[in-house]
């Protein structure tokens, strides 16, 4: 009895684990696939062979690789899913959400919970190779611009999922330069300029002066390596409530307004949705969510 119950909730930590799991597929109800366990098509196909699979958590960090020209390219971590699936959580993805959504619509249209997590500067410290190569592209998941248009696009893609009740999206509705503003200026008691020139702002912030310097001093410009280090640095108080009055002033009202508007738009496309969650900048470690519930 204990062995059967153990197999109901299973983790795939390395590819050899598939050999054991596939001998007992009829027992598995929940599965967690660690990074690197779904790189081969035959391992991806295993998921669709689990007839009673209810929930799956997939670490998709390996969804980028180098192609034959040594350039970054997206690759599939998932190619099929069982129709029985009701809950899908994606972790640490770099690729666009549309690939996962399309897969869900095709293979498990009765899905009830969808969590679309991303690899970010807040959950990857130090930076992975991808973000070390593209330190200026974090606006892919942090922006306050075009949020309504995004919600319409997302809602249109998700509309065929008639049973979807919970949706978590790995986006922060905040200005894309808020991290630089906070770490280079707010932490020194200064307001950030409208345009932040990180090459001069980083060495300036590293100089301890009283009062803090606001104008560039004579210093070597910061390098992209220094920028990556700054962005992926964990806050010292990352496990406690995030408190920065300047960040609150800049992001709280505008962010919640954008989230509320996006929620209303999504509700039109997804009439059965009960809960929508967005990533929250003003949360411990910037890893928490803002959760909105609709009346039943």
Short mmCIF file of C-alpha atoms in Angstrom, two decimals:
data_model
loop_
_atom_site.label_atom_id
_atom_site.label_comp_id
_atom_site.label_asym_id
_atom_site.label_seq_id
_atom_site.Cartn_x
_atom_site.Cartn_y
_atom_site.Cartn_z
CA UNK A 1 0.00 0.00 0.00
CA UNK A 2 2.79 2.42 0.93
CA UNK A 3 4.66 1.72 -2.30
CA UNK A 4 1.54 2.36 -4.39
CA UNK A 5 0.87 5.64 -2.59
CA UNK A 6 4.53 6.69 -3.06
CA UNK A 7 4.18 6.19 -6.79
CA UNK A 8 1.08 8.39 -7.01
CA UNK A 9 3.23 11.51 -6.51
CA UNK A 10 6.59 11.07 -8.21
CA UNK A 11 9.65 13.15 -9.10
CA UNK A 12 11.85 12.62 -12.14
CA UNK A 13 15.26 13.87 -11.04
CA UNK A 14 17.30 12.22 -13.80
CA UNK A 15 16.50 10.40 -17.02
CA UNK A 16 17.09 6.97 -15.45
CA UNK A 17 14.04 7.51 -13.24
CA UNK A 18 11.82 7.08 -16.29
CA UNK A 19 12.65 3.36 -16.38
CA UNK A 20 11.02 2.83 -12.99
CA UNK A 21 8.10 5.16 -13.60
CA UNK A 22 7.09 3.60 -16.90
CA UNK A 23 6.69 0.25 -15.17
CA UNK A 24 3.93 1.73 -13.00
CA UNK A 25 2.29 4.38 -15.19
CA UNK A 26 -1.21 3.37 -14.12
CA UNK A 27 -0.44 4.51 -10.54
CA UNK A 28 1.03 7.96 -11.19
CA UNK A 29 -1.27 10.91 -10.46
CA UNK A 30 1.19 13.78 -10.00
CA UNK A 31 4.65 14.22 -11.50
CA UNK A 32 7.48 16.70 -11.15
CA UNK A 33 10.09 16.72 -13.91
CA UNK A 34 13.39 18.33 -12.99
CA UNK A 35 15.50 20.27 -15.47
CA UNK A 36 17.10 18.09 -18.14
CA UNK A 37 14.74 15.12 -17.86
CA UNK A 38 12.63 15.99 -20.91
CA UNK A 39 15.24 16.79 -23.54
CA UNK A 40 14.72 13.66 -25.64
CA UNK A 41 11.49 13.10 -27.61
CA UNK A 42 11.05 9.63 -26.10
CA UNK A 43 11.09 11.09 -22.60
CA UNK A 44 8.61 13.80 -23.59
CA UNK A 45 6.34 11.11 -25.00
CA UNK A 46 6.31 9.35 -21.63
CA UNK A 47 4.00 11.98 -20.18
CA UNK A 48 1.18 11.10 -22.58
CA UNK A 49 1.53 7.44 -21.57
CA UNK A 50 0.47 8.14 -17.97
CA UNK A 51 -3.29 7.57 -18.27
CA UNK A 52 -4.43 9.03 -14.93
CA UNK A 53 -2.01 11.94 -14.64
CA UNK A 54 -3.74 14.81 -12.86
CA UNK A 55 -0.96 17.35 -12.21
CA UNK A 56 2.48 18.04 -13.69
CA UNK A 57 5.24 20.45 -12.72
CA UNK A 58 7.86 20.93 -15.42
CA UNK A 59 11.20 22.70 -14.99
CA UNK A 60 11.76 24.20 -18.44
CA UNK A 61 15.08 25.90 -17.84
CA UNK A 62 16.69 23.93 -20.67
CA UNK A 63 14.25 25.32 -23.24
CA UNK A 64 17.13 27.30 -24.79
CA UNK A 65 20.29 25.89 -26.33
CA UNK A 66 22.99 26.77 -28.85
CA UNK A 67 22.27 25.90 -32.47
CA UNK A 68 24.81 24.80 -35.07
CA UNK A 69 25.89 28.43 -35.48
CA UNK A 70 26.44 28.78 -31.71
CA UNK A 71 23.44 31.09 -31.44
CA UNK A 72 20.73 30.74 -28.83
CA UNK A 73 17.60 28.97 -30.02
CA UNK A 74 14.45 27.80 -28.28
CA UNK A 75 13.78 24.09 -28.13
CA UNK A 76 10.81 22.01 -27.09
CA UNK A 77 10.76 20.58 -23.60
CA UNK A 78 7.19 19.35 -24.05
CA UNK A 79 5.71 17.85 -27.20
CA UNK A 80 2.62 16.11 -25.84
CA UNK A 81 0.49 15.90 -22.69
CA UNK A 82 -2.17 13.45 -21.48
CA UNK A 83 -5.82 14.53 -21.85
CA UNK A 84 -6.40 13.71 -18.17
CA UNK A 85 -4.22 16.62 -17.02
CA UNK A 86 -6.00 19.22 -14.85
CA UNK A 87 -3.06 21.20 -13.47
CA UNK A 88 0.14 22.25 -15.26
CA UNK A 89 2.94 24.30 -13.75
CA UNK A 90 5.88 25.50 -15.84
CA UNK A 91 9.01 26.66 -14.03
CA UNK A 92 12.02 28.72 -15.18
CA UNK A 93 11.01 29.03 -18.84
CA UNK A 94 12.76 31.38 -21.27
CA UNK A 95 10.59 30.72 -24.30
CA UNK A 96 7.24 32.35 -25.12
CA UNK A 97 4.15 31.21 -23.23
CA UNK A 98 2.27 30.69 -26.50
CA UNK A 99 4.11 27.40 -27.12
CA UNK A 100 2.85 25.93 -23.85
CA UNK A 101 -0.65 27.32 -24.33
CA UNK A 102 -0.88 25.83 -27.83
CA UNK A 103 0.23 22.46 -26.49
CA UNK A 104 -2.39 22.55 -23.73
CA UNK A 105 -5.18 23.47 -26.13
CA UNK A 106 -4.26 20.57 -28.37
CA UNK A 107 -3.74 17.82 -25.81
CA UNK A 108 -5.54 18.70 -22.56
CA UNK A 109 -8.33 21.22 -23.26
CA UNK A 110 -10.02 20.37 -19.93
CA UNK A 111 -7.13 21.88 -17.95
CA UNK A 112 -8.27 23.76 -14.84
CA UNK A 113 -5.05 25.33 -13.52
CA UNK A 114 -2.19 26.81 -15.56
CA UNK A 115 0.92 28.34 -14.00
CA UNK A 116 3.38 29.92 -16.42
CA UNK A 117 6.63 30.54 -14.54
CA UNK A 118 9.74 32.12 -16.02
CA UNK A 119 13.46 32.22 -15.43
CA UNK A 120 14.08 35.70 -14.03
CA UNK A 121 16.79 37.73 -12.35
CA UNK A 122 15.03 37.04 -9.05
CA UNK A 123 14.99 33.23 -9.14
CA UNK A 124 18.33 32.70 -10.91
CA UNK A 125 21.32 33.94 -8.91
CA UNK A 126 23.94 33.96 -10.21
CA UNK A 127 22.67 34.49 -13.73
CA UNK A 128 22.33 31.58 -16.12
CA UNK A 129 24.10 31.62 -19.49
CA UNK A 130 21.01 32.95 -21.25
CA UNK A 131 20.62 36.05 -19.08
CA UNK A 132 24.37 36.60 -19.02
CA UNK A 133 24.12 36.88 -22.81
CA UNK A 134 20.95 39.03 -22.88
CA UNK A 135 21.05 41.36 -19.85
CA UNK A 136 18.95 44.01 -21.63
CA UNK A 137 15.99 41.74 -22.38
CA UNK A 138 14.37 41.48 -18.95
CA UNK A 139 11.55 43.68 -20.22
CA UNK A 140 10.21 40.42 -21.68
CA UNK A 141 8.65 39.84 -18.26
CA UNK A 142 8.77 43.31 -16.65
CA UNK A 143 6.78 46.15 -18.22
CA UNK A 144 3.96 48.55 -17.47
CA UNK A 145 3.36 49.35 -21.15
CA UNK A 146 0.74 47.68 -23.33
CA UNK A 147 -0.73 45.58 -20.53
CA UNK A 148 -4.31 45.74 -21.83
CA UNK A 149 -3.24 44.68 -25.31
CA UNK A 150 -1.30 41.81 -23.77
CA UNK A 151 -4.34 40.73 -21.76
CA UNK A 152 -6.51 40.70 -24.89
CA UNK A 153 -3.92 38.63 -26.74
CA UNK A 154 -3.51 36.21 -23.83
CA UNK A 155 -7.26 35.90 -23.33
CA UNK A 156 -7.81 35.16 -26.99
CA UNK A 157 -5.24 32.36 -26.87
CA UNK A 158 -6.66 30.88 -23.67
CA UNK A 159 -10.33 31.17 -24.63
CA UNK A 160 -10.63 27.55 -25.87
CA UNK A 161 -9.74 26.34 -22.35
CA UNK A 162 -13.34 26.42 -21.16
CA UNK A 163 -12.62 24.82 -17.77
CA UNK A 164 -9.70 27.06 -16.78
CA UNK A 165 -10.22 28.28 -13.22
CA UNK A 166 -6.76 29.42 -12.07
CA UNK A 167 -4.14 31.27 -14.10
CA UNK A 168 -0.75 32.52 -12.92
CA UNK A 169 1.34 34.53 -15.36
CA UNK A 170 5.05 35.18 -14.78
CA UNK A 171 4.88 38.89 -15.56
CA UNK A 172 5.58 41.96 -13.43
CA UNK A 173 3.48 45.01 -14.30
CA UNK A 174 6.17 47.52 -13.34
CA UNK A 175 8.54 49.82 -15.26
CA UNK A 176 11.26 47.74 -16.86
CA UNK A 177 13.99 49.84 -15.22
CA UNK A 178 12.66 49.50 -11.66
CA UNK A 179 15.49 47.15 -10.64
CA UNK A 180 18.13 49.67 -11.69
CA UNK A 181 16.16 52.49 -10.08
CA UNK A 182 15.92 50.66 -6.78
CA UNK A 183 19.42 49.23 -6.53
CA UNK A 184 21.32 52.21 -7.92
CA UNK A 185 19.27 55.08 -6.48
CA UNK A 186 16.50 54.19 -4.02
CA UNK A 187 18.85 52.23 -1.77
CA UNK A 188 20.98 55.38 -1.49
CA UNK A 189 17.96 57.52 -0.63
CA UNK A 190 17.80 59.11 -4.08
CA UNK A 191 15.10 59.36 -6.71
CA UNK A 192 16.08 57.82 -10.03
CA UNK A 193 16.35 59.96 -13.16
CA UNK A 194 13.89 59.47 -16.00
CA UNK A 195 16.60 57.73 -18.02
CA UNK A 196 19.15 55.56 -16.24
CA UNK A 197 22.58 55.24 -17.83
CA UNK A 198 23.81 52.11 -16.10
CA UNK A 199 27.37 52.43 -17.42
CA UNK A 200 27.93 55.50 -15.24
CA UNK A 201 25.33 54.80 -12.54
CA UNK A 202 26.84 51.50 -11.39
CA UNK A 203 30.33 52.82 -10.51
CA UNK A 204 28.70 55.89 -8.98
CA UNK A 205 26.53 53.75 -6.70
CA UNK A 206 29.58 51.78 -5.56
CA UNK A 207 31.18 54.93 -4.15
CA UNK A 208 30.26 55.54 -0.52
CA UNK A 209 29.91 59.29 -0.01
CA UNK A 210 27.92 61.52 2.31
CA UNK A 211 25.81 63.00 0.89
CA UNK A 212 25.38 60.44 -1.95
CA UNK A 213 26.67 61.54 -5.33
CA UNK A 214 24.04 62.24 -7.98
CA UNK A 215 26.30 63.35 -10.80
CA UNK A 216 28.78 61.02 -12.53
CA UNK A 217 32.26 61.09 -11.08
CA UNK A 218 35.40 60.27 -12.99
CA UNK A 219 35.25 56.49 -13.17
CA UNK A 220 35.55 53.72 -15.70
CA UNK A 221 32.17 52.82 -17.25
CA UNK A 222 30.59 49.66 -15.92
CA UNK A 223 30.80 46.54 -18.06
CA UNK A 224 27.96 44.19 -19.08
CA UNK A 225 29.37 41.68 -16.58
CA UNK A 226 28.86 44.20 -13.78
CA UNK A 227 25.32 44.86 -15.02
CA UNK A 228 24.48 41.16 -14.95
CA UNK A 229 25.90 40.85 -11.44
CA UNK A 230 23.83 43.80 -10.24
CA UNK A 231 20.58 42.56 -11.77
CA UNK A 232 20.89 39.02 -10.40
CA UNK A 233 22.09 40.03 -6.95
CA UNK A 234 19.74 38.93 -4.20
CA UNK A 235 18.49 41.68 -1.91
CA UNK A 236 19.93 41.43 1.60
CA UNK A 237 16.42 41.38 3.08
CA UNK A 238 14.98 39.07 0.42
CA UNK A 239 13.19 36.87 2.97
CA UNK A 240 11.35 39.72 4.67
CA UNK A 241 8.66 42.10 3.49
CA UNK A 242 10.02 44.35 0.74
CA UNK A 243 9.92 47.96 1.90
CA UNK A 244 10.93 50.85 -0.33
CA UNK A 245 8.73 53.93 -0.26
CA UNK A 246 10.04 55.12 -3.61
CA UNK A 247 9.25 51.78 -5.27
CA UNK A 248 5.79 51.84 -3.70
CA UNK A 249 5.19 55.33 -5.05
CA UNK A 250 6.29 54.35 -8.55
CA UNK A 251 4.78 50.89 -8.90
CA UNK A 252 1.98 50.15 -6.45
CA UNK A 253 -1.00 52.11 -7.77
CA UNK A 254 -0.06 51.85 -11.45
CA UNK A 255 0.75 48.14 -11.19
CA UNK A 256 -2.46 47.21 -9.41
CA UNK A 257 -4.45 49.33 -11.83
CA UNK A 258 -2.90 47.49 -14.76
CA UNK A 259 -3.50 44.13 -13.08
CA UNK A 260 -7.15 44.92 -12.36
CA UNK A 261 -7.71 46.03 -15.93
CA UNK A 262 -6.02 42.92 -17.30
CA UNK A 263 -8.08 40.73 -14.96
CA UNK A 264 -11.32 42.25 -16.23
CA UNK A 265 -10.25 41.64 -19.82
CA UNK A 266 -9.29 38.02 -19.12
CA UNK A 267 -12.65 37.40 -17.41
CA UNK A 268 -14.42 38.23 -20.67
CA UNK A 269 -12.49 35.51 -22.49
CA UNK A 270 -12.51 33.05 -19.57
CA UNK A 271 -15.93 33.20 -17.89
CA UNK A 272 -15.13 30.32 -15.50
CA UNK A 273 -11.89 31.83 -14.24
CA UNK A 274 -11.83 32.09 -10.44
CA UNK A 275 -8.30 33.31 -9.71
CA UNK A 276 -5.67 35.27 -11.65
CA UNK A 277 -2.17 35.84 -10.29
CA UNK A 278 0.63 38.15 -11.42
CA UNK A 279 4.18 38.41 -10.11
CA UNK A 280 4.68 41.08 -7.45
CA UNK A 281 7.68 43.41 -7.31
CA UNK A 282 6.68 44.59 -3.82
CA UNK A 283 6.93 41.11 -2.30
CA UNK A 284 9.75 39.35 -0.39
CA UNK A 285 12.55 38.61 -2.83
CA UNK A 286 10.23 39.82 -5.62
CA UNK A 287 9.08 36.20 -5.84
CA UNK A 288 5.54 36.53 -4.48
CA UNK A 289 2.32 37.04 -6.39
CA UNK A 290 -0.65 39.37 -6.44
CA UNK A 291 -3.72 37.16 -6.36
CA UNK A 292 -7.17 38.26 -7.50
CA UNK A 293 -10.28 36.16 -6.96
CA UNK A 294 -13.56 36.53 -8.80
CA UNK A 295 -16.90 35.77 -7.14
CA UNK A 296 -18.31 32.38 -8.03
#
